[in-house]
Short mmCIF file of C-alpha atoms in Angstrom, two decimals:
data_model
loop_
_atom_site.label_atom_id
_atom_site.label_comp_id
_atom_site.label_asym_id
_atom_site.label_seq_id
_atom_site.Cartn_x
_atom_site.Cartn_y
_atom_site.Cartn_z
CA MET A 53 0.00 0.00 0.00
CA ILE A 54 2.80 2.41 0.93
CA LYS A 55 4.54 1.65 -2.38
CA VAL A 56 1.32 2.45 -4.27
CA ILE A 57 0.98 5.79 -2.46
CA ILE A 58 4.61 6.67 -3.18
CA ASN A 59 4.12 5.86 -6.86
CA ILE A 60 0.99 8.03 -6.98
CA VAL A 61 2.87 10.94 -5.38
CA ILE A 62 5.76 10.54 -7.84
CA PHE A 63 3.31 10.42 -10.77
CA PHE A 64 1.50 13.62 -9.78
CA THR A 65 4.79 15.38 -9.01
CA PHE A 66 6.01 14.50 -12.49
CA LEU A 67 2.69 15.68 -13.94
CA LEU A 68 2.93 19.05 -12.19
CA GLN A 69 6.56 19.52 -13.27
CA ALA A 70 5.70 18.65 -16.87
CA GLN A 71 2.79 21.11 -16.84
CA ALA A 72 5.03 23.86 -15.43
CA GLN A 73 7.63 23.25 -18.14
CA VAL A 74 4.95 23.36 -20.86
CA ASN A 75 3.85 26.74 -19.54
CA ASP A 76 7.38 28.11 -19.18
CA TRP A 77 8.44 31.21 -21.11
CA PRO A 78 12.02 31.36 -19.79
CA VAL A 79 13.51 33.73 -22.34
CA PHE A 80 12.39 36.89 -24.10
CA ARG A 81 10.14 35.82 -27.04
CA GLY A 82 9.48 32.41 -25.46
CA LYS A 83 12.20 30.26 -27.06
CA SER A 84 15.94 30.72 -27.59
CA SER A 85 15.20 31.03 -31.33
CA LEU A 86 13.26 34.23 -30.46
CA SER A 87 10.50 33.21 -32.89
CA GLY A 88 7.73 34.88 -30.89
CA VAL A 89 5.38 31.95 -31.53
CA THR A 90 3.21 30.18 -28.96
CA ASP A 91 2.03 26.60 -29.42
CA PHE A 92 -1.17 27.45 -27.54
CA GLU A 93 -4.21 29.18 -28.97
CA ILE A 94 -4.67 32.60 -27.35
CA VAL A 95 -8.00 33.00 -25.59
CA SER A 96 -10.43 35.04 -27.75
CA SER A 97 -12.27 36.98 -25.00
CA PRO A 98 -9.69 37.52 -22.25
CA LEU A 99 -10.53 39.11 -18.92
CA LEU A 100 -8.20 41.04 -16.62
CA LEU A 101 -7.44 38.65 -13.76
CA TRP A 102 -5.11 40.82 -11.68
CA ASN A 103 -2.97 43.93 -11.81
CA VAL A 104 0.18 44.30 -9.69
CA SER A 105 1.89 47.68 -9.31
CA THR A 106 5.65 47.71 -8.79
CA ASP A 107 7.97 50.43 -7.55
CA GLY A 108 9.26 51.86 -10.82
CA ARG A 109 8.80 52.43 -14.54
CA SER A 110 9.83 49.62 -16.87
CA LYS A 111 10.71 48.97 -20.50
CA SER A 112 11.53 45.35 -19.73
CA SER A 113 9.48 42.30 -20.69
CA PRO A 114 8.55 39.53 -18.26
CA VAL A 115 9.63 35.91 -18.48
CA LEU A 116 8.08 32.90 -16.75
CA SER A 117 9.50 29.78 -15.12
CA ASP A 118 7.82 27.25 -12.81
CA GLY A 119 4.84 29.50 -12.19
CA THR A 120 6.82 32.65 -11.38
CA LEU A 121 7.19 35.80 -13.51
CA TYR A 122 10.47 37.75 -13.48
CA PHE A 123 11.18 41.26 -14.79
CA GLY A 124 13.27 44.36 -14.10
CA ASN A 125 12.66 48.11 -13.99
CA GLU A 126 14.41 51.46 -14.41
CA LYS A 127 15.32 51.55 -10.71
CA GLY A 128 17.30 48.35 -11.12
CA THR A 129 14.92 46.15 -9.13
CA ILE A 130 14.31 42.59 -10.31
CA HIS A 131 10.88 41.32 -9.30
CA ALA A 132 9.61 37.77 -8.88
CA VAL A 133 5.79 37.56 -8.96
CA SER A 134 3.74 34.39 -8.68
CA ALA A 135 1.24 33.50 -11.40
CA ASP A 136 -1.58 34.57 -9.07
CA GLY A 137 -0.12 38.06 -8.59
CA LYS A 138 1.80 37.80 -5.30
CA VAL A 139 5.27 39.36 -5.04
CA LYS A 140 7.70 36.61 -3.97
CA TRP A 141 10.93 38.61 -3.81
CA LYS A 142 12.79 41.68 -5.04
CA SER A 143 16.50 41.99 -5.73
CA GLU A 144 18.35 45.27 -6.22
CA THR A 145 21.01 45.55 -8.93
CA GLY A 146 21.81 49.25 -8.42
CA SER A 147 21.49 50.02 -12.14
CA PRO A 148 18.52 50.32 -14.55
CA ALA A 149 17.50 46.86 -15.80
CA GLU A 150 15.71 47.49 -19.08
CA ALA A 151 16.78 44.18 -20.63
CA PRO A 152 14.38 41.27 -20.04
CA PRO A 153 15.82 38.55 -17.78
CA VAL A 154 16.45 34.97 -18.88
CA VAL A 155 15.84 31.94 -16.64
CA PHE A 156 18.27 29.06 -16.97
CA TYR A 157 17.56 26.15 -14.62
CA ASP A 158 17.89 27.58 -11.06
CA LYS A 159 19.11 31.06 -12.03
CA VAL A 160 17.57 34.34 -13.18
CA ILE A 161 20.13 36.21 -15.27
CA THR A 162 19.82 39.85 -16.26
CA GLY A 163 21.92 42.61 -17.77
CA SER A 164 21.78 46.28 -16.81
CA ALA A 165 22.87 49.76 -17.83
CA ASP A 166 26.11 49.54 -15.83
CA GLY A 167 27.27 46.76 -18.18
CA VAL A 168 27.02 44.00 -15.58
CA LEU A 169 25.40 40.64 -16.20
CA ARG A 170 24.05 39.28 -12.91
CA ALA A 171 22.74 35.89 -11.85
CA MET A 172 20.48 35.34 -8.86
CA ASN A 173 18.81 32.29 -7.39
CA LYS A 174 15.33 32.07 -8.88
CA ILE A 175 13.75 30.85 -5.63
CA SER A 176 15.28 33.36 -3.21
CA GLY A 177 16.61 36.19 -5.38
CA LYS A 178 20.01 35.85 -3.69
CA PRO A 179 22.91 37.03 -5.92
CA GLU A 180 25.10 34.19 -7.20
CA TRP A 181 27.60 35.74 -9.62
CA SER A 182 28.26 38.79 -11.78
CA TYR A 183 30.19 39.41 -14.97
CA LYS A 184 31.18 42.90 -16.11
CA THR A 185 31.31 44.07 -19.71
CA GLU A 186 32.81 47.45 -20.62
CA ASN A 187 29.56 49.26 -21.46
CA LYS A 188 25.78 49.17 -21.26
CA ILE A 189 23.75 45.97 -21.74
CA ALA A 190 20.48 46.87 -23.47
CA GLY A 191 19.20 43.52 -24.76
CA SER A 192 18.24 40.31 -23.06
CA ALA A 193 20.74 37.51 -22.60
CA ASN A 194 20.00 34.12 -24.15
CA PHE A 195 21.12 30.56 -23.47
CA TRP A 196 22.43 27.63 -25.49
CA GLU A 197 22.96 23.97 -24.70
CA SER A 198 25.06 21.51 -26.70
CA GLY A 199 25.42 18.07 -25.15
CA SER A 200 26.78 18.59 -21.63
CA ARG A 201 27.94 22.13 -22.39
CA SER A 202 25.99 25.36 -22.08
CA GLY A 203 26.47 29.10 -22.13
CA ILE A 204 24.80 32.46 -21.58
CA VAL A 205 25.29 34.96 -24.43
CA THR A 206 24.73 38.70 -24.21
CA GLY A 207 25.55 41.73 -26.31
CA SER A 208 27.03 44.96 -24.98
CA TYR A 209 27.67 48.51 -26.09
CA ASP A 210 31.37 47.63 -25.74
CA TYR A 211 31.13 46.19 -29.31
CA PHE A 212 31.41 42.58 -28.10
CA LEU A 213 29.14 39.57 -27.87
CA HIS A 214 30.02 37.82 -24.60
CA CYS A 215 29.49 34.18 -23.62
CA VAL A 216 29.78 33.11 -19.97
CA ASP A 217 29.47 29.91 -17.97
CA PRO A 218 25.92 29.73 -16.49
CA ALA A 219 27.19 28.13 -13.27
CA THR A 220 30.01 30.56 -12.47
CA GLY A 221 29.72 33.62 -14.71
CA LYS A 222 33.27 33.05 -15.97
CA LEU A 223 34.00 34.20 -19.52
CA LEU A 224 33.97 31.39 -22.09
CA TRP A 225 34.60 33.59 -25.14
CA LYS A 226 33.79 36.96 -26.65
CA LEU A 227 33.41 38.08 -30.26
CA GLU A 228 34.29 41.59 -31.38
CA THR A 229 32.08 43.61 -33.76
CA GLN A 230 32.36 47.14 -35.14
CA ASN A 231 29.66 48.88 -33.10
CA TYR A 232 27.08 48.47 -30.32
CA VAL A 233 25.45 45.06 -29.89
CA ASN A 234 22.12 46.07 -28.40
CA GLY A 235 19.74 43.29 -29.49
CA THR A 236 19.25 39.81 -28.07
CA PRO A 237 21.29 37.08 -29.78
CA ALA A 238 19.20 34.23 -31.24
CA ILE A 239 20.15 30.55 -31.16
CA PHE A 240 20.00 28.34 -34.26
CA GLY A 241 21.24 24.83 -33.51
CA ASN A 242 24.91 25.20 -32.54
CA LYS A 243 25.07 28.73 -33.90
CA VAL A 244 24.38 32.12 -32.38
CA VAL A 245 22.91 34.72 -34.75
CA PHE A 246 22.89 38.43 -33.97
CA GLY A 247 22.98 41.89 -35.50
CA GLY A 248 24.23 45.24 -34.30
CA CYS A 249 24.72 48.88 -35.06
CA ASP A 250 27.50 47.98 -37.51
CA GLY A 251 24.74 46.76 -39.86
CA ILE A 252 26.05 43.20 -40.00
CA ILE A 253 24.31 39.92 -39.22
CA ARG A 254 26.91 37.61 -37.68
CA ILE A 255 26.80 33.84 -37.27
CA ALA A 256 29.14 32.20 -34.76
CA ASP A 257 29.75 28.80 -33.22
CA VAL A 258 28.24 28.68 -29.73
CA ILE A 259 31.04 26.60 -28.21
CA SER A 260 34.12 28.34 -29.58
CA GLY A 261 32.74 31.78 -30.43
CA ARG A 262 34.38 31.50 -33.85
CA GLU A 263 32.62 33.64 -36.44
CA THR A 264 31.51 31.40 -39.30
CA ASP A 265 29.79 33.92 -41.55
CA THR A 266 28.62 37.52 -41.91
CA ILE A 267 25.90 39.17 -43.98
CA ASN A 268 26.36 42.90 -44.48
CA ILE A 269 23.04 44.76 -44.43
CA GLY A 270 24.63 48.21 -44.29
CA VAL A 271 22.06 49.78 -41.94
CA TYR A 272 21.79 49.78 -38.12
CA ILE A 273 20.11 46.64 -36.81
CA ALA A 274 18.61 47.75 -33.52
CA ALA A 275 16.78 44.57 -32.54
CA ALA A 276 17.22 40.82 -32.52
CA PRO A 277 16.48 38.36 -35.32
CA ALA A 278 13.69 35.80 -35.07
CA ILE A 279 14.65 32.33 -36.29
CA SER A 280 12.15 30.04 -38.01
CA SER A 281 12.80 27.04 -40.29
CA GLY A 282 16.41 27.97 -40.93
CA ARG A 283 15.71 31.60 -41.72
CA ALA A 284 16.37 34.78 -39.76
CA TYR A 285 13.83 37.62 -39.88
CA PHE A 286 14.79 41.09 -38.64
CA GLY A 287 14.21 44.78 -39.20
CA ASP A 288 16.63 47.66 -39.70
CA TYR A 289 16.74 51.31 -38.71
CA ASP A 290 15.35 52.40 -42.09
CA GLY A 291 12.12 50.45 -41.64
CA ARG A 292 12.96 47.47 -43.85
CA LEU A 293 12.26 43.83 -43.00
CA TYR A 294 14.65 41.10 -44.10
CA CYS A 295 14.53 37.34 -44.56
CA VAL A 296 17.95 35.66 -44.53
CA ASP A 297 18.51 31.99 -45.34
CA LEU A 298 20.99 30.92 -42.66
CA ARG A 299 22.07 27.77 -44.49
CA GLN A 300 22.66 29.51 -47.82
CA ARG A 301 23.96 32.66 -46.11
CA LYS A 302 21.99 35.00 -48.34
CA VAL A 303 19.14 37.52 -48.22
CA GLU A 304 16.03 35.85 -49.65
CA TRP A 305 13.89 38.96 -49.63
CA GLU A 306 13.59 42.42 -48.14
CA VAL A 307 10.56 44.71 -48.03
CA SER A 308 9.55 48.07 -46.60
CA ALA A 309 7.68 47.68 -43.31
CA SER A 310 7.08 51.37 -42.73
CA GLU A 311 4.92 54.22 -43.97
CA SER A 312 7.62 56.74 -43.11
CA ALA A 313 10.96 54.87 -43.13
CA GLY A 314 10.79 54.79 -39.32
CA PRO A 315 13.12 52.48 -37.41
CA ILE A 316 12.09 48.94 -36.53
CA ILE A 317 12.88 48.48 -32.83
CA GLY A 318 10.84 45.33 -32.19
CA ILE A 319 11.50 41.73 -33.13
CA PRO A 320 9.37 39.95 -35.75
CA ALA A 321 7.12 37.06 -34.84
CA ALA A 322 7.85 34.32 -37.40
CA GLY A 323 5.35 31.49 -37.75
CA ASN A 324 4.59 28.84 -40.36
CA SER A 325 3.18 31.14 -43.04
CA SER A 326 3.35 34.69 -41.71
CA VAL A 327 5.84 37.12 -40.21
CA VAL A 328 4.50 40.02 -38.14
CA ILE A 329 6.34 43.21 -37.13
CA GLY A 330 5.41 46.56 -35.58
CA ASN A 331 6.94 49.91 -36.37
CA ASP A 332 7.48 53.43 -35.12
CA ASP A 333 4.89 54.55 -37.71
CA LYS A 334 2.09 53.09 -35.50
CA TYR A 335 1.33 50.15 -37.81
CA LEU A 336 1.56 46.41 -37.26
CA TYR A 337 2.44 44.65 -40.52
CA CYS A 338 1.92 41.06 -41.61
CA PHE A 339 3.86 39.53 -44.53
CA ASN A 340 3.93 36.20 -46.31
CA ILE A 341 6.86 34.42 -44.70
CA ASN A 342 8.12 32.90 -47.97
CA THR A 343 7.73 35.81 -50.39
CA GLY A 344 7.63 38.97 -48.27
CA LYS A 345 4.33 40.02 -49.85
CA GLN A 346 2.27 42.18 -47.49
CA ASN A 347 -0.87 40.43 -46.26
CA TRP A 348 -2.30 43.29 -44.18
CA LYS A 349 -1.48 46.15 -41.83
CA PHE A 350 -3.24 47.39 -38.71
CA ARG A 351 -3.01 50.95 -37.38
CA THR A 352 -2.81 51.86 -33.71
CA ASN A 353 -2.55 55.35 -32.21
CA GLY A 354 1.05 55.09 -31.06
CA PRO A 355 4.45 53.72 -32.06
CA ILE A 356 4.84 49.95 -31.74
CA THR A 357 8.26 49.33 -30.23
CA GLY A 358 7.41 46.07 -28.46
CA SER A 359 7.18 42.69 -30.16
CA ALA A 360 4.06 40.72 -31.02
CA VAL A 361 3.41 37.06 -30.26
CA ILE A 362 1.47 34.90 -32.70
CA SER A 363 -0.45 31.65 -32.32
CA ALA A 364 -1.94 29.51 -35.10
CA SER A 365 -4.72 32.03 -35.72
CA LYS A 366 -4.12 35.16 -33.61
CA VAL A 367 -1.72 38.06 -33.03
CA LEU A 368 -1.19 39.61 -29.58
CA PHE A 369 0.71 42.86 -29.05
CA GLY A 370 0.80 46.18 -27.23
CA SER A 371 1.26 49.75 -28.44
CA SER A 372 2.53 53.02 -27.04
CA ASP A 373 -1.09 54.22 -27.27
CA GLY A 374 -1.68 52.23 -24.07
CA TYR A 375 -3.78 49.49 -25.64
CA ILE A 376 -3.28 45.74 -25.88
CA TYR A 377 -4.63 44.29 -29.14
CA LEU A 378 -5.68 40.82 -30.25
CA LEU A 379 -6.10 40.37 -34.03
CA ASN A 380 -6.92 37.63 -36.50
CA LEU A 381 -3.67 36.46 -38.06
CA SER A 382 -5.37 35.74 -41.38
CA ASP A 383 -6.73 39.22 -42.11
CA GLY A 384 -5.63 41.59 -39.32
CA LYS A 385 -9.18 42.23 -38.08
CA LYS A 386 -9.45 43.24 -34.43
CA ILE A 387 -10.88 40.62 -32.09
CA TRP A 388 -10.35 42.42 -28.78
CA SER A 389 -8.53 45.34 -27.19
CA PHE A 390 -7.85 46.57 -23.68
CA ASN A 391 -6.91 50.02 -22.41
CA ALA A 392 -3.98 49.41 -20.05
CA GLY A 393 -3.72 53.08 -19.13
CA ALA A 394 -0.01 53.39 -19.96
CA PRO A 395 2.24 52.72 -22.96
CA ILE A 396 3.04 49.07 -23.69
CA LYS A 397 6.62 48.64 -24.89
CA SER A 398 7.05 45.05 -23.74
CA SER A 399 6.50 41.65 -25.32
CA PRO A 400 3.93 39.38 -23.65
CA VAL A 401 4.33 36.04 -21.93
CA VAL A 402 1.80 33.53 -23.29
CA THR A 403 0.81 30.24 -21.62
CA LYS A 404 -1.94 27.69 -22.18
CA ASP A 405 -4.61 29.64 -20.28
CA ASN A 406 -3.19 33.12 -19.70
CA PHE A 407 -1.03 35.93 -20.97
CA TYR A 408 0.87 38.68 -19.18
CA PHE A 409 1.96 42.21 -20.11
CA LEU A 410 4.17 44.77 -18.38
CA THR A 411 3.21 48.44 -18.77
CA GLU A 412 5.72 51.27 -18.97
CA ASP A 413 4.56 52.60 -15.58
CA GLY A 414 5.57 49.28 -14.02
CA ARG A 415 2.30 47.35 -13.68
CA LEU A 416 2.15 43.65 -14.43
CA LEU A 417 -1.21 42.64 -15.94
CA ALA A 418 -2.56 39.08 -16.12
CA PHE A 419 -5.31 38.05 -18.55
CA GLY A 420 -7.26 34.85 -19.08
CA SER A 421 -10.65 33.25 -18.62
CA LYS A 422 -12.07 33.31 -15.12
CA LYS A 423 -12.80 29.81 -13.84
#
């Protein structure tokens, strides 16, 4: 009888852990490929479940691991908030933390304006290690795993992409570029793919840091690429959207994604048939992922500097006009919107039953269906 009870406990523990992992969103954009795609269908008529105010303004985006949301703010405070809206801990970094954190196993890792990458225990918030670059860190870190090896990669305004040991924070390698690296690096198999203000997309080996190829775009690349099916999708500072075949190392197509040649600050969401990107010109654009032909565009009343998330049939994003929007992916028609009362410059976390947004005035909002 005791053995049966133990087996039942083990089974349900495994079930809960598996469910938590399914609902995890441990890195900015959900996956290390930064695709911005959720495997779940976004609820069509969401309700506001809770609203938690924090102690500072924020341009960060939340991430989620094991039922806890993590994010930073302009005061340099990292917050851990449970999925039911209770603050679990706060940790002070002493420098603005605009970059979204990344969760890797038992650590929350975040970069800040003082150029320091910090790791803290995700349960307690206790600092574990720090690694200093020579200038500001503006983008989120990312992680890679290859067999028994792993690393945390982050860009810096010191012109380098840095890779450190997740356990110790010790430098594994760094790769020099010709200008600021302010976007999040994306992971494609055993390669890291990133752009920068030198206008070059670089591809490097994750283990050695050796640069294997470059693609010169010639214009500032302010944000990260999204990787889908062996292609990288990204915008530039002149409002153009690119599709690069990473295996052939060539630009497949490029199109204008702007009414006014405004900069693209956000990251595309790249799905099976569509790629979606917002712009400073207040529009959200949707293109055919294979040809670059525009499918539709949707106008908001403010610049779109955050990044959308797409499901099989819907698009979810926020705008600087203070609204959160849910659209049909097929035609761009509005399904739902919500006035958050402050600009939205973050990317959402999406799980099976809920989604979460961070407002610029530092409020974390949870949406879903009330049970």
